[in-house]
Amino acid sequence: MKSFAPIVSLFFAARSLGATFSQTDSHQGTDFLSSFSHQAIADPTHGRVNYVDQATALAQNLTYASGDTFIIRADDTTVLSASGPGRNSVRLQSNKQYLNHVAVFNIRHMPQGCGTWPAVWELFSTPTGNNCDTAATDNSGCGVQSPATNSYGPSFNSAGGGWYAMERSDSDINVWFWSRNGNVPSDVSSGATSIDTDNWGEPFASFPDTSCDIDSHFGEQNIIINLTFCGDWAGAVYSSDGCPSDCVDYVNNNPSAFTNAYFDFEWVKIYQ
């Protein structure tokens, strides 16, 4: 697909009052290399991708960390054999797990381009479906689309990115987005040591536990950041987004199309 619209794979759909949280983890630059693990695994969403380990990612410059910059990207030089592995890319998993928490992602750039399927697993907004069984929905879950057109893809990148935040509590899961040139709460933009989600306004996605008990359905969770191509969901919607050819053929034969298929994180901070 041409650009990435945030999709949520959670199960619920008014919001309880927010709360104050204290910062417990901060990841920036080279911190990501020790706080996240590169997962060289088969893609569970069946994408045209080859996830590589950290040594390979660093050697091929698919992972780059310096100062306040952390980049993960895909190979953009290799024409792939139809019978060989997919396009080299990166899948990260946090070494720590979290129950109730707030995660704030300060992202300058996210992958764009036909066939790309980037994901930060704790991004979520207007429901597009109520069946959250990934086996029944081609790994799209209960899709929720952000009302802000600059919350993803080229518009997000041309604005210099922005901040996503996800709050998980015993009673609900909430998600916010603020563009780089928008009205951003000061505790979000500064990466403050404590935050008050009650001052953030209405989230664009809210999932209360009215029909699904959060505690009994969600245990400790890792944060995952990945970039795949085609696959169960993105491959299924590829042609409807005006992209050329077949998704897999396009990914195989057009490496230069993925020059802009990269994440640039300024930081990720966790509050509990």
mmCIF file of C-alpha atoms in Angstrom:
data_model
loop_
_atom_site.group_PDB
_atom_site.id
_atom_site.type_symbol
_atom_site.label_atom_id
_atom_site.label_comp_id
_atom_site.label_asym_id
_atom_site.label_seq_id
_atom_site.Cartn_x
_atom_site.Cartn_y
_atom_site.Cartn_z
ATOM 1 C CA MET A 1 0.000 0.000 0.000
ATOM 2 C CA LYS A 2 1.111 3.563 -0.558
ATOM 3 C CA SER A 3 1.171 4.651 3.051
ATOM 4 C CA PHE A 4 0.629 3.337 6.536
ATOM 5 C CA ALA A 5 -2.629 3.889 8.382
ATOM 6 C CA PRO A 6 -2.446 2.933 12.060
ATOM 7 C CA ILE A 7 -4.325 -0.295 12.637
ATOM 8 C CA VAL A 8 -5.106 -1.805 16.036
ATOM 9 C CA SER A 9 -5.396 -5.483 16.845
ATOM 10 C CA LEU A 10 -7.259 -5.070 20.129
ATOM 11 C CA PHE A 11 -10.696 -6.085 21.143
ATOM 12 C CA PHE A 12 -12.808 -3.359 22.746
ATOM 13 C CA ALA A 13 -14.444 0.168 22.026
ATOM 14 C CA ALA A 14 -15.851 6.204 26.568
ATOM 15 C CA ARG A 15 -12.935 6.405 28.495
ATOM 16 C CA SER A 16 -12.190 6.427 32.201
ATOM 17 C CA LEU A 17 -10.273 9.217 33.884
ATOM 18 C CA GLY A 18 -6.578 9.427 33.231
ATOM 19 C CA ALA A 19 -3.833 9.200 35.778
ATOM 20 C CA THR A 20 -0.337 10.352 36.664
ATOM 21 C CA PHE A 21 2.545 8.085 35.677
ATOM 22 C CA SER A 22 6.294 8.215 36.335
ATOM 23 C CA GLN A 23 8.930 7.475 33.721
ATOM 24 C CA THR A 24 10.580 4.076 34.168
ATOM 25 C CA ASP A 25 12.328 3.563 30.811
ATOM 26 C CA SER A 26 13.762 5.852 28.151
ATOM 27 C CA HIS A 27 15.166 4.600 24.846
ATOM 28 C CA GLN A 28 17.142 6.867 22.533
ATOM 29 C CA GLY A 29 19.882 6.303 19.973
ATOM 30 C CA THR A 30 22.126 3.390 20.869
ATOM 31 C CA ASP A 31 19.901 2.548 23.888
ATOM 32 C CA PHE A 32 17.640 0.703 21.458
ATOM 33 C CA LEU A 33 20.429 -1.760 20.646
ATOM 34 C CA SER A 34 20.549 -3.001 24.223
ATOM 35 C CA SER A 35 16.904 -2.590 25.208
ATOM 36 C CA PHE A 36 15.411 -4.237 22.110
ATOM 37 C CA SER A 37 16.300 -7.506 20.400
ATOM 38 C CA HIS A 38 16.373 -8.052 16.638
ATOM 39 C CA GLN A 39 14.138 -11.015 15.860
ATOM 40 C CA ALA A 40 15.385 -13.039 12.891
ATOM 41 C CA ILE A 41 12.160 -15.041 12.666
ATOM 42 C CA ALA A 42 9.610 -16.043 10.064
ATOM 43 C CA ASP A 43 7.062 -13.261 9.650
ATOM 44 C CA PRO A 44 3.844 -14.278 11.482
ATOM 45 C CA THR A 45 1.856 -12.132 9.022
ATOM 46 C CA HIS A 46 3.365 -14.004 6.029
ATOM 47 C CA GLY A 47 4.963 -10.952 4.436
ATOM 48 C CA ARG A 48 7.544 -10.815 1.644
ATOM 49 C CA VAL A 49 10.245 -10.079 4.202
ATOM 50 C CA ASN A 50 13.410 -11.565 5.642
ATOM 51 C CA TYR A 51 13.937 -10.367 9.199
ATOM 52 C CA VAL A 52 17.655 -10.251 10.022
ATOM 53 C CA ASP A 53 19.615 -10.419 13.271
ATOM 54 C CA GLN A 54 21.318 -7.408 14.842
ATOM 55 C CA ALA A 55 24.780 -8.129 13.439
ATOM 56 C CA THR A 56 23.386 -8.339 9.905
ATOM 57 C CA ALA A 57 21.185 -5.275 10.382
ATOM 58 C CA LEU A 58 24.145 -3.197 11.551
ATOM 59 C CA ALA A 59 26.441 -4.508 8.808
ATOM 60 C CA GLN A 60 23.881 -3.701 6.101
ATOM 61 C CA ASN A 61 22.937 -0.369 7.708
ATOM 62 C CA LEU A 62 19.365 -1.543 8.198
ATOM 63 C CA THR A 63 19.733 -0.435 11.808
ATOM 64 C CA TYR A 64 21.486 2.837 12.589
ATOM 65 C CA ALA A 65 21.847 4.509 15.976
ATOM 66 C CA SER A 66 23.582 7.750 16.927
ATOM 67 C CA GLY A 67 22.831 10.587 19.331
ATOM 68 C CA ASP A 68 19.068 11.150 19.368
ATOM 69 C CA THR A 69 18.493 9.132 16.195
ATOM 70 C CA PHE A 70 17.459 5.518 15.820
ATOM 71 C CA ILE A 71 16.636 4.226 12.347
ATOM 72 C CA ILE A 72 15.397 0.870 11.129
ATOM 73 C CA ARG A 73 14.840 0.355 7.428
ATOM 74 C CA ALA A 74 14.627 -2.189 4.644
ATOM 75 C CA ASP A 75 17.118 -3.136 1.957
ATOM 76 C CA ASP A 76 16.641 -0.812 -1.022
ATOM 77 C CA THR A 77 19.277 -2.101 -3.467
ATOM 78 C CA THR A 78 18.628 -5.804 -4.055
ATOM 79 C CA VAL A 79 16.397 -7.278 -6.754
ATOM 80 C CA LEU A 80 14.972 -10.430 -5.198
ATOM 81 C CA SER A 81 14.693 -13.868 -6.738
ATOM 82 C CA ALA A 82 11.086 -15.039 -6.829
ATOM 83 C CA SER A 83 12.187 -18.343 -5.313
ATOM 84 C CA GLY A 84 14.427 -16.789 -2.642
ATOM 85 C CA PRO A 85 13.811 -15.088 0.691
ATOM 86 C CA GLY A 86 11.975 -11.788 1.044
ATOM 87 C CA ARG A 87 13.381 -8.285 1.352
ATOM 88 C CA ASN A 88 15.782 -7.838 4.272
ATOM 89 C CA SER A 89 14.213 -5.797 7.046
ATOM 90 C CA VAL A 90 14.053 -5.445 10.823
ATOM 91 C CA ARG A 91 11.732 -6.622 13.578
ATOM 92 C CA LEU A 92 12.494 -5.430 17.129
ATOM 93 C CA GLN A 93 11.102 -6.711 20.406
ATOM 94 C CA SER A 94 11.578 -4.952 23.738
ATOM 95 C CA ASN A 95 13.528 -6.972 26.281
ATOM 96 C CA LYS A 96 11.180 -5.795 29.034
ATOM 97 C CA GLN A 97 7.500 -6.573 29.331
ATOM 98 C CA TYR A 98 4.788 -4.286 30.664
ATOM 99 C CA LEU A 99 1.367 -4.543 32.289
ATOM 100 C CA ASN A 100 -0.345 -1.209 33.078
ATOM 101 C CA HIS A 101 1.725 1.569 31.523
ATOM 102 C CA VAL A 102 1.893 4.472 29.106
ATOM 103 C CA ALA A 103 4.198 4.277 26.092
ATOM 104 C CA VAL A 104 5.069 7.486 24.203
ATOM 105 C CA PHE A 105 6.684 7.180 20.766
ATOM 106 C CA ASN A 106 8.446 10.236 19.336
ATOM 107 C CA ILE A 107 8.712 9.385 15.635
ATOM 108 C CA ARG A 108 10.199 11.681 12.991
ATOM 109 C CA HIS A 109 9.602 9.416 10.004
ATOM 110 C CA MET A 110 7.750 6.191 9.308
ATOM 111 C CA PRO A 111 8.055 3.824 6.327
ATOM 112 C CA GLN A 112 6.081 4.691 3.217
ATOM 113 C CA GLY A 113 5.687 3.127 -0.201
ATOM 114 C CA CYS A 114 3.575 0.580 -2.062
ATOM 115 C CA GLY A 115 3.591 -2.790 -0.353
ATOM 116 C CA THR A 116 4.984 -1.544 2.974
ATOM 117 C CA TRP A 117 3.379 -2.658 6.231
ATOM 118 C CA PRO A 118 5.121 -0.937 9.159
ATOM 119 C CA ALA A 119 3.851 -1.454 12.673
ATOM 120 C CA VAL A 120 4.478 -0.284 16.208
ATOM 121 C CA TRP A 121 2.443 -2.646 18.293
ATOM 122 C CA GLU A 122 0.611 -0.324 20.653
ATOM 123 C CA LEU A 123 -0.679 2.078 18.053
ATOM 124 C CA PHE A 124 -4.313 2.166 17.597
ATOM 125 C CA SER A 125 -9.176 4.886 16.400
ATOM 126 C CA THR A 126 -13.155 4.765 14.443
ATOM 127 C CA PRO A 127 -13.617 0.963 14.439
ATOM 128 C CA THR A 128 -13.570 -0.748 11.048
ATOM 129 C CA GLY A 129 -14.588 -4.149 12.398
ATOM 130 C CA ASN A 130 -15.659 -6.006 15.499
ATOM 131 C CA ASN A 131 -14.131 -9.434 14.919
ATOM 132 C CA CYS A 132 -10.694 -9.318 16.510
ATOM 133 C CA ASP A 133 -9.688 -12.890 15.700
ATOM 134 C CA THR A 134 -6.534 -12.423 13.625
ATOM 135 C CA ALA A 135 -7.065 -15.835 12.017
ATOM 136 C CA ALA A 136 -10.414 -14.626 10.700
ATOM 137 C CA THR A 137 -9.342 -11.134 9.633
ATOM 138 C CA ASP A 138 -6.015 -11.698 7.845
ATOM 139 C CA ASN A 139 -4.083 -10.321 10.829
ATOM 140 C CA SER A 140 -5.866 -6.961 10.723
ATOM 141 C CA GLY A 141 -7.682 -7.469 14.043
ATOM 142 C CA CYS A 142 -10.230 -4.812 15.025
ATOM 143 C CA GLY A 143 -9.059 -2.098 12.694
ATOM 144 C CA VAL A 144 -9.305 1.533 13.807
ATOM 145 C CA GLN A 145 -8.343 4.361 11.477
ATOM 146 C CA SER A 146 -7.029 7.677 12.717
ATOM 147 C CA PRO A 147 -9.086 10.725 11.674
ATOM 148 C CA ALA A 148 -5.888 12.777 11.251
ATOM 149 C CA THR A 149 -4.550 12.457 7.700
ATOM 150 C CA ASN A 150 -1.092 13.520 8.870
ATOM 151 C CA SER A 151 -0.912 10.645 11.341
ATOM 152 C CA TYR A 152 0.710 8.301 8.833
ATOM 153 C CA GLY A 153 2.542 8.051 5.534
ATOM 154 C CA PRO A 154 3.821 10.955 3.407
ATOM 155 C CA SER A 155 1.749 13.589 5.243
ATOM 156 C CA PHE A 156 3.147 12.419 8.576
ATOM 157 C CA ASN A 157 6.688 12.498 7.210
ATOM 158 C CA SER A 158 6.387 15.897 5.515
ATOM 159 C CA ALA A 159 5.280 17.388 8.848
ATOM 160 C CA GLY A 160 8.338 15.967 10.569
ATOM 161 C CA GLY A 161 6.363 13.211 12.258
ATOM 162 C CA GLY A 162 4.795 13.447 15.682
ATOM 163 C CA TRP A 163 3.998 11.626 18.895
ATOM 164 C CA TYR A 164 1.900 8.552 19.506
ATOM 165 C CA ALA A 165 0.933 7.556 23.040
ATOM 166 C CA MET A 166 -0.799 4.441 24.339
ATOM 167 C CA GLU A 167 -2.206 4.089 27.859
ATOM 168 C CA ARG A 168 -3.125 0.681 29.227
ATOM 169 C CA SER A 169 -4.933 0.395 32.555
ATOM 170 C CA ASP A 170 -7.171 -2.131 34.292
ATOM 171 C CA SER A 171 -10.234 -0.420 32.816
ATOM 172 C CA ASP A 172 -9.296 0.648 29.293
ATOM 173 C CA ILE A 173 -6.742 1.156 26.549
ATOM 174 C CA ASN A 174 -6.411 4.631 25.023
ATOM 175 C CA VAL A 175 -4.384 6.056 22.154
ATOM 176 C CA TRP A 176 -3.464 9.638 21.215
ATOM 177 C CA PHE A 177 -1.664 11.240 18.293
ATOM 178 C CA TRP A 178 -0.185 14.739 17.994
ATOM 179 C CA SER A 179 1.474 16.039 14.839
ATOM 180 C CA ARG A 180 4.848 17.763 15.097
ATOM 181 C CA ASN A 181 3.203 21.064 14.151
ATOM 182 C CA GLY A 182 0.114 20.520 16.323
ATOM 183 C CA ASN A 183 -0.944 21.427 19.860
ATOM 184 C CA VAL A 184 1.091 18.958 21.891
ATOM 185 C CA PRO A 185 0.890 18.592 25.700
ATOM 186 C CA SER A 186 4.153 19.852 27.197
ATOM 187 C CA ASP A 187 4.787 16.678 29.175
ATOM 188 C CA VAL A 188 4.572 14.711 25.911
ATOM 189 C CA SER A 189 6.784 16.943 23.765
ATOM 190 C CA SER A 190 9.445 17.291 26.458
ATOM 191 C CA GLY A 191 9.515 13.649 27.422
ATOM 192 C CA ALA A 192 8.902 14.698 31.035
ATOM 193 C CA THR A 193 9.761 12.405 33.926
ATOM 194 C CA SER A 194 6.080 12.328 34.927
ATOM 195 C CA ILE A 195 2.932 12.659 32.834
ATOM 196 C CA ASP A 196 -0.779 13.191 33.471
ATOM 197 C CA THR A 197 -2.923 11.594 30.778
ATOM 198 C CA ASP A 198 -6.007 13.328 32.136
ATOM 199 C CA ASN A 199 -4.651 16.568 30.627
ATOM 200 C CA TRP A 200 -4.241 15.128 27.129
ATOM 201 C CA GLY A 201 -7.796 15.522 25.923
ATOM 202 C CA GLU A 202 -9.878 12.848 24.281
ATOM 203 C CA PRO A 203 -7.882 9.996 22.744
ATOM 204 C CA PHE A 204 -8.604 9.153 19.129
ATOM 205 C CA ALA A 205 -9.031 5.518 20.136
ATOM 206 C CA SER A 206 -10.529 4.198 23.360
ATOM 207 C CA PHE A 207 -11.188 0.572 24.247
ATOM 208 C CA PRO A 208 -12.965 0.090 27.607
ATOM 209 C CA ASP A 209 -13.275 -3.293 29.251
ATOM 210 C CA THR A 210 -17.074 -3.272 28.957
ATOM 211 C CA SER A 211 -17.161 -6.387 26.796
ATOM 212 C CA CYS A 212 -13.729 -7.884 27.373
ATOM 213 C CA ASP A 213 -11.931 -8.052 30.707
ATOM 214 C CA ILE A 214 -8.471 -6.591 30.111
ATOM 215 C CA ASP A 215 -6.750 -8.290 33.036
ATOM 216 C CA SER A 216 -7.857 -11.771 32.036
ATOM 217 C CA HIS A 217 -7.086 -11.342 28.325
ATOM 218 C CA PHE A 218 -3.827 -9.370 28.370
ATOM 219 C CA GLY A 219 -0.740 -10.395 30.264
ATOM 220 C CA GLU A 220 2.662 -8.707 30.225
ATOM 221 C CA GLN A 221 3.414 -7.403 26.750
ATOM 222 C CA ASN A 222 6.519 -6.586 24.750
ATOM 223 C CA ILE A 223 6.757 -3.578 22.472
ATOM 224 C CA ILE A 224 7.377 -4.649 18.883
ATOM 225 C CA ILE A 225 8.506 -2.425 16.011
ATOM 226 C CA ASN A 226 8.678 -3.980 12.569
ATOM 227 C CA LEU A 227 8.561 -3.381 8.835
ATOM 228 C CA THR A 228 7.168 -6.100 6.594
ATOM 229 C CA PHE A 229 5.856 -6.119 3.014
ATOM 230 C CA CYS A 230 2.639 -7.447 1.487
ATOM 231 C CA GLY A 231 1.483 -10.242 3.798
ATOM 232 C CA ASP A 232 -1.967 -11.113 5.077
ATOM 233 C CA TRP A 233 -3.376 -7.601 5.386
ATOM 234 C CA ALA A 234 -1.208 -5.268 3.283
ATOM 235 C CA GLY A 235 -1.117 -7.756 0.419
ATOM 236 C CA ALA A 236 -4.899 -8.018 0.458
ATOM 237 C CA VAL A 237 -5.454 -4.250 0.145
ATOM 238 C CA TYR A 238 -2.502 -3.579 -2.181
ATOM 239 C CA SER A 239 -4.404 -3.270 -5.453
ATOM 240 C CA SER A 240 -7.135 -1.080 -3.949
ATOM 241 C CA ASP A 241 -4.555 1.597 -3.132
ATOM 242 C CA GLY A 242 -3.595 2.220 -6.747
ATOM 243 C CA CYS A 243 -0.250 0.420 -6.580
ATOM 244 C CA PRO A 244 1.182 -1.203 -9.723
ATOM 245 C CA SER A 245 1.584 -4.853 -10.605
ATOM 246 C CA ASP A 246 1.292 -7.601 -7.997
ATOM 247 C CA CYS A 247 2.464 -6.829 -4.449
ATOM 248 C CA VAL A 248 5.083 -9.583 -4.220
ATOM 249 C CA ASP A 249 6.369 -8.922 -7.745
ATOM 250 C CA TYR A 250 6.632 -5.220 -6.986
ATOM 251 C CA VAL A 251 8.561 -5.812 -3.762
ATOM 252 C CA ASN A 252 10.868 -8.282 -5.515
ATOM 253 C CA ASN A 253 11.739 -6.118 -8.502
ATOM 254 C CA ASN A 254 11.724 -2.499 -7.308
ATOM 255 C CA PRO A 255 14.258 -2.063 -4.504
ATOM 256 C CA SER A 256 14.666 1.684 -5.082
ATOM 257 C CA ALA A 257 10.956 2.111 -4.304
ATOM 258 C CA PHE A 258 11.819 1.471 -0.650
ATOM 259 C CA THR A 259 14.306 4.278 -0.107
ATOM 260 C CA ASN A 260 11.705 5.948 2.134
ATOM 261 C CA ALA A 261 10.753 2.728 3.884
ATOM 262 C CA TYR A 262 12.342 3.542 7.226
ATOM 263 C CA PHE A 263 11.506 4.490 10.810
ATOM 264 C CA ASP A 264 13.333 7.369 12.502
ATOM 265 C CA PHE A 265 12.713 7.411 16.254
ATOM 266 C CA GLU A 266 13.846 10.344 18.381
ATOM 267 C CA TRP A 267 12.897 8.404 21.506
ATOM 268 C CA VAL A 268 10.483 5.993 23.148
ATOM 269 C CA LYS A 269 9.570 6.488 26.816
ATOM 270 C CA ILE A 270 7.629 4.208 29.146
ATOM 271 C CA TYR A 271 5.688 5.366 32.214
ATOM 272 C CA GLN A 272 4.197 3.277 34.995
#
